[in-house]
């Protein structure tokens, strides 16, 4: 498919007003996306677990207006008007206007909330942009009722990507691939697709506990971080590594090879941070407590034979990934050893799930 496939045909229906609500989850990448081309196209493929509890709920109310050159909307977070959110939404609308030409024909009231604290250090852009894209797609579906379900889902993911790259992986679940890869049929740079091959039972109820090491805002935005991959001395080798890891994941996920899974997931996390530490300018986003946690995980795994591993986003917080049959022992380890390295002892227990839902 190409971008032109998402340009709509003339709408067959008219609507005056209404509202739609969706809840969409965050996701955690196993093979990381870091580095992008023009129009939010990834430099390498990625695969992620879709989370179940860390979600954004968004309601979009709309009413017909006389079309102007500007977008008409207001944004509320937890019932509070957020003027500082408007520039990002305006940029998003500008990027997707060609694909949703009705955007200047309505006034939109966007009301959003997260199940996780806004200051928790968990990025809400993936869940937020995917929920918003799904609400907008329901408006288009009302204007074009013969739209089929596959097109609806793929276009929602396509639009979400233009708001936040990783948001395209938050439409479906439990494992989603984004980025064209020769070993994965149907994979695309334009939208996320459910992982199409066999997955061992051990991965089907995987757990993710998020250790909140630092609840502050990021030192560097994701957009800036991705752009620093342009001209990065190790960028091309990194992109090759990601392709190699994606190929390896096919057999790992089929066979339930947890040792190889751990090796790739942790390597990907550390490579992501190595790319930031060796860019120009350079950043260290891990905190001392991040490193303490990682060392405790390695010692725990050595002592117990556990299949617990960690991954990281572009920040200090640590995602602990582990099979469901280890949940009770890992939670005890968290409470007795790791929680003390979290800000105010806070952590969030989550589990992989199936993706966004309409309310």
XYZ file of C-alpha atoms in Angstrom:
359
model
C 0.000 0.000 0.000
C 0.997 3.639 -0.449
C -0.060 6.884 1.204
C -2.479 7.485 -1.688
C -4.543 4.474 -0.598
C -5.610 6.446 2.470
C -6.920 9.441 0.531
C -10.714 9.167 0.833
C -13.267 8.943 -1.934
C -16.023 11.608 -1.889
C -18.115 11.084 1.223
C -21.593 9.647 0.675
C -23.195 10.913 3.896
C -23.398 14.185 5.827
C -23.451 14.667 9.600
C -23.992 17.755 11.741
C -22.693 16.750 15.176
C -21.978 13.862 17.485
C -19.269 12.302 19.637
C -17.141 9.163 19.795
C -15.022 7.700 22.584
C -12.104 5.275 22.441
C -9.621 3.915 24.926
C -6.172 3.060 23.580
C -3.195 1.555 25.400
C 0.453 2.399 25.619
C 2.956 -0.131 24.288
C 6.493 -1.181 25.084
C 8.906 -1.936 22.244
C 11.021 -5.082 22.352
C 12.985 -4.170 19.221
C 13.250 -0.381 19.324
C 12.359 2.259 16.760
C 14.947 5.029 16.944
C 15.599 7.171 13.924
C 13.081 8.280 11.318
C 12.872 9.562 7.784
C 10.535 12.219 6.442
C 6.810 11.821 7.214
C 7.385 9.681 10.312
C 8.783 6.742 8.345
C 10.956 4.530 10.579
C 14.584 3.852 9.777
C 14.184 0.303 11.098
C 11.354 -2.103 11.966
C 10.169 -2.550 15.541
C 7.938 -4.898 17.521
C 6.111 -4.178 20.751
C 3.881 -5.636 23.431
C 0.559 -3.810 23.715
C -0.204 -3.013 27.356
C -3.517 -3.561 29.116
C -3.773 -1.083 31.990
C -1.788 2.012 30.964
C -4.384 3.611 28.696
C -5.705 6.912 27.414
C -9.442 7.478 27.076
C -10.445 10.163 24.584
C -13.846 11.559 23.630
C -14.137 13.754 20.550
C -17.332 15.824 20.276
C -17.886 17.611 16.983
C -20.297 20.146 15.492
C -20.561 21.494 11.939
C -19.172 24.988 11.271
C -18.539 27.154 8.246
C -15.228 25.896 6.851
C -12.253 28.219 7.367
C -8.519 28.056 6.775
C -7.885 27.179 10.423
C -8.636 24.128 12.546
C -11.194 24.760 15.290
C -10.694 22.698 18.449
C -10.136 22.749 22.200
C -8.341 20.165 24.318
C -9.065 19.105 27.897
C -6.996 16.806 30.124
C -8.934 15.479 33.106
C -11.497 18.227 32.566
C -8.946 21.063 32.530
C -8.482 23.159 29.378
C -4.907 22.636 28.098
C -3.811 25.432 25.786
C -0.274 24.033 25.795
C -1.533 20.842 24.088
C -2.911 22.779 21.108
C 0.293 23.230 19.055
C 0.937 19.473 18.931
C -2.687 18.746 17.964
C -2.608 21.515 15.336
C 0.547 19.979 13.823
C -1.134 16.569 13.820
C -4.254 17.961 12.105
C -2.086 19.658 9.506
C -0.301 16.381 8.725
C -3.507 14.374 8.363
C -5.785 16.954 6.727
C -5.252 15.534 3.243
C -6.447 12.147 4.527
C -9.353 13.536 6.610
C -10.601 16.551 4.609
C -13.533 17.107 6.975
C -11.210 18.434 9.711
C -11.841 22.101 8.856
C -15.608 21.575 8.616
C -16.187 20.929 12.328
C -15.344 22.336 15.733
C -13.883 19.609 17.938
C -13.893 19.276 21.698
C -11.186 16.756 22.627
C -11.451 15.392 26.174
C -8.741 13.012 27.326
C -7.562 11.256 30.470
C -4.993 8.622 31.384
C -5.280 5.633 33.692
C -1.709 6.350 34.772
C -0.710 9.603 36.490
C 0.203 12.302 33.993
C 3.450 12.875 35.911
C 4.333 9.183 36.127
C 7.087 9.347 33.544
C 5.213 7.066 31.139
C 4.919 8.600 27.684
C 1.272 9.162 26.821
C 1.815 10.155 23.180
C 1.347 6.608 21.843
C -1.901 5.972 23.696
C -3.136 9.549 23.272
C -2.555 9.857 19.536
C -3.955 6.415 18.803
C -7.144 7.145 20.776
C -7.560 10.479 18.977
C -6.961 8.893 15.555
C -9.600 6.239 16.270
C -12.187 8.868 17.258
C -11.505 10.783 14.035
C -11.775 7.597 12.010
C -15.237 6.964 13.485
C -16.275 10.361 12.148
C -14.989 9.414 8.712
C -16.761 6.075 8.970
C -20.020 7.951 9.626
C -19.362 9.970 6.466
C -18.432 6.823 4.507
C -20.434 3.917 6.010
C -19.249 1.286 3.515
C -15.712 1.440 4.951
C -14.490 -2.056 5.824
C -12.939 -2.983 9.167
C -9.440 -3.700 7.815
C -9.226 -0.324 6.095
C -10.546 1.398 9.235
C -7.860 -0.182 11.425
C -4.992 0.329 9.007
C -5.895 3.954 8.368
C -6.266 4.615 12.114
C -2.748 3.249 12.617
C -1.489 5.244 9.616
C -2.939 8.477 11.046
C -1.726 7.773 14.596
C 1.808 7.348 13.203
C 1.691 10.903 11.872
C 1.009 12.145 15.409
C 3.538 9.948 17.198
C 5.460 7.173 15.477
C 4.970 4.513 18.152
C 1.233 5.328 18.356
C 0.703 3.162 15.272
C 1.551 0.152 17.462
C -1.216 0.969 19.999
C -4.239 0.222 17.796
C -4.050 -3.575 17.994
C -2.273 -6.239 20.056
C -0.841 -8.183 21.754
C 2.276 -8.062 19.540
C 2.491 -5.414 16.817
C 5.116 -4.908 14.114
C 5.804 -1.547 12.530
C 8.306 -1.139 9.709
C 8.861 -3.177 6.579
C 10.852 -6.353 7.204
C 11.522 -9.157 4.743
C 10.848 -11.913 7.303
C 7.389 -10.617 8.329
C 4.601 -10.809 5.785
C 2.428 -7.715 5.553
C 4.796 -5.497 7.522
C 4.719 -1.864 6.473
C 6.414 1.448 7.148
C 3.016 3.149 6.952
C 1.144 1.424 9.799
C 1.458 -1.227 12.474
C 0.256 -4.794 11.884
C -0.485 -7.608 14.339
C 2.424 -10.038 14.477
C 1.280 -12.691 11.951
C 3.060 -15.868 13.072
C 2.842 -18.472 15.827
C 3.536 -17.277 19.357
C 4.436 -19.676 22.162
C 2.004 -19.844 25.084
C 4.624 -18.447 27.482
C 4.361 -15.034 25.784
C 0.572 -14.804 25.728
C 0.098 -13.431 29.246
C 3.422 -11.689 29.657
C 3.710 -9.248 32.537
C 5.171 -5.721 32.521
C 5.866 -3.916 35.773
C 6.980 -0.321 35.257
C 9.396 0.948 37.894
C 8.995 4.726 38.147
C 12.554 5.821 38.767
C 11.988 9.392 37.595
C 8.568 11.029 37.140
C 9.959 14.220 35.639
C 9.728 15.344 32.050
C 12.185 13.984 29.495
C 15.520 15.762 29.182
C 15.213 15.478 25.411
C 12.064 15.085 23.316
C 11.635 11.991 21.186
C 11.568 14.147 18.053
C 14.961 15.653 18.904
C 16.332 12.226 19.818
C 15.216 10.642 16.545
C 16.675 13.507 14.551
C 20.046 12.999 16.211
C 20.294 9.706 14.331
C 20.832 11.691 11.122
C 24.581 11.626 10.619
C 25.116 9.517 13.758
C 28.402 7.602 13.360
C 26.806 4.288 14.376
C 23.344 4.751 12.840
C 23.645 2.370 9.902
C 25.029 -0.441 12.050
C 22.198 0.130 14.514
C 19.585 -0.167 11.770
C 21.201 -3.413 10.582
C 21.173 -4.730 14.151
C 17.454 -4.035 14.471
C 16.731 -5.977 11.268
C 18.811 -8.895 12.553
C 16.987 -8.872 15.879
C 13.599 -8.789 14.143
C 14.542 -11.863 12.114
C 15.643 -13.682 15.273
C 12.373 -12.827 17.010
C 10.393 -15.021 14.613
C 11.912 -18.253 15.944
C 12.180 -16.940 19.510
C 8.471 -16.155 19.708
C 7.505 -19.465 18.093
C 9.741 -21.640 20.255
C 9.366 -19.767 23.539
C 13.136 -19.340 23.818
C 13.225 -17.037 26.837
C 17.003 -16.894 27.109
C 17.347 -15.540 23.568
C 14.367 -13.266 24.165
C 16.095 -11.776 27.211
C 19.359 -11.285 25.335
C 17.716 -9.363 22.488
C 15.335 -7.296 24.621
C 18.053 -6.125 26.998
C 20.518 -5.519 24.179
C 17.915 -3.388 22.388
C 17.294 -1.315 25.518
C 20.979 -0.651 26.089
C 21.601 0.051 22.398
C 18.856 2.690 22.435
C 20.615 4.492 25.263
C 24.022 3.961 23.668
C 22.759 5.779 20.574
C 21.778 8.751 22.732
C 25.057 8.734 24.619
C 27.041 8.774 21.368
C 25.002 11.348 19.428
C 25.996 14.982 19.107
C 24.793 16.544 21.321
C 24.791 13.559 23.682
C 22.481 12.634 26.549
C 22.467 10.244 29.478
C 18.822 9.555 30.314
C 19.411 6.732 32.776
C 19.683 7.686 36.438
C 21.901 6.062 39.077
C 18.883 4.119 40.324
C 18.242 2.800 36.808
C 21.670 1.179 36.868
C 21.157 -0.133 40.406
C 17.946 -1.827 39.285
C 19.603 -3.372 36.231
C 22.415 -4.809 38.327
C 19.937 -6.217 40.858
C 17.989 -7.858 38.009
C 21.127 -9.509 36.683
C 22.091 -10.758 40.154
C 18.552 -12.043 40.805
C 18.488 -13.897 37.499
C 21.882 -15.457 38.190
C 20.841 -16.569 41.663
C 17.367 -17.897 40.870
C 17.291 -18.899 37.194
C 14.430 -16.454 36.711
C 13.439 -15.319 33.209
C 12.903 -11.744 34.391
C 14.421 -9.111 32.112
C 14.301 -5.361 31.657
C 13.739 -2.922 28.878
C 13.870 0.876 28.751
C 12.228 3.639 26.787
C 14.009 6.946 26.201
C 14.103 7.748 29.905
C 15.098 6.471 33.325
C 12.132 4.223 34.106
C 12.561 0.455 33.919
C 10.053 -1.981 32.426
C 10.327 -5.435 33.982
C 9.153 -8.154 31.593
C 8.464 -11.661 32.881
C 6.215 -14.679 32.241
C 2.962 -14.985 34.165
C 4.144 -18.056 36.112
C 6.784 -15.908 37.833
C 4.413 -13.098 38.851
C 4.275 -13.797 42.580
C 8.022 -14.263 43.054
C 8.936 -11.268 40.899
C 6.485 -9.025 42.764
C 8.078 -10.121 46.035
C 11.501 -9.249 44.600
C 10.185 -5.852 43.546
C 8.751 -5.110 46.965
C 11.797 -6.270 48.916
C 14.585 -5.031 46.642
C 13.606 -2.813 43.707
C 10.821 -0.545 44.987
C 13.322 1.346 47.111
C 14.969 2.635 43.922
C 11.665 4.028 42.605
C 10.533 7.604 43.205
C 8.304 7.406 46.296
C 8.406 3.618 45.910
C 5.976 3.799 42.997
C 5.566 1.189 40.308
C 2.737 0.070 37.987
C 1.799 -3.538 37.261
C 0.586 -4.198 33.738
C 0.022 -7.106 31.365
C -0.078 -7.428 27.592
C -3.518 -7.062 25.988
C -5.360 -6.824 22.695
C -5.374 -3.130 21.847
C -7.813 -0.224 21.595
C -11.547 -0.433 22.290
C -14.482 1.795 21.444
C -16.532 2.903 24.425
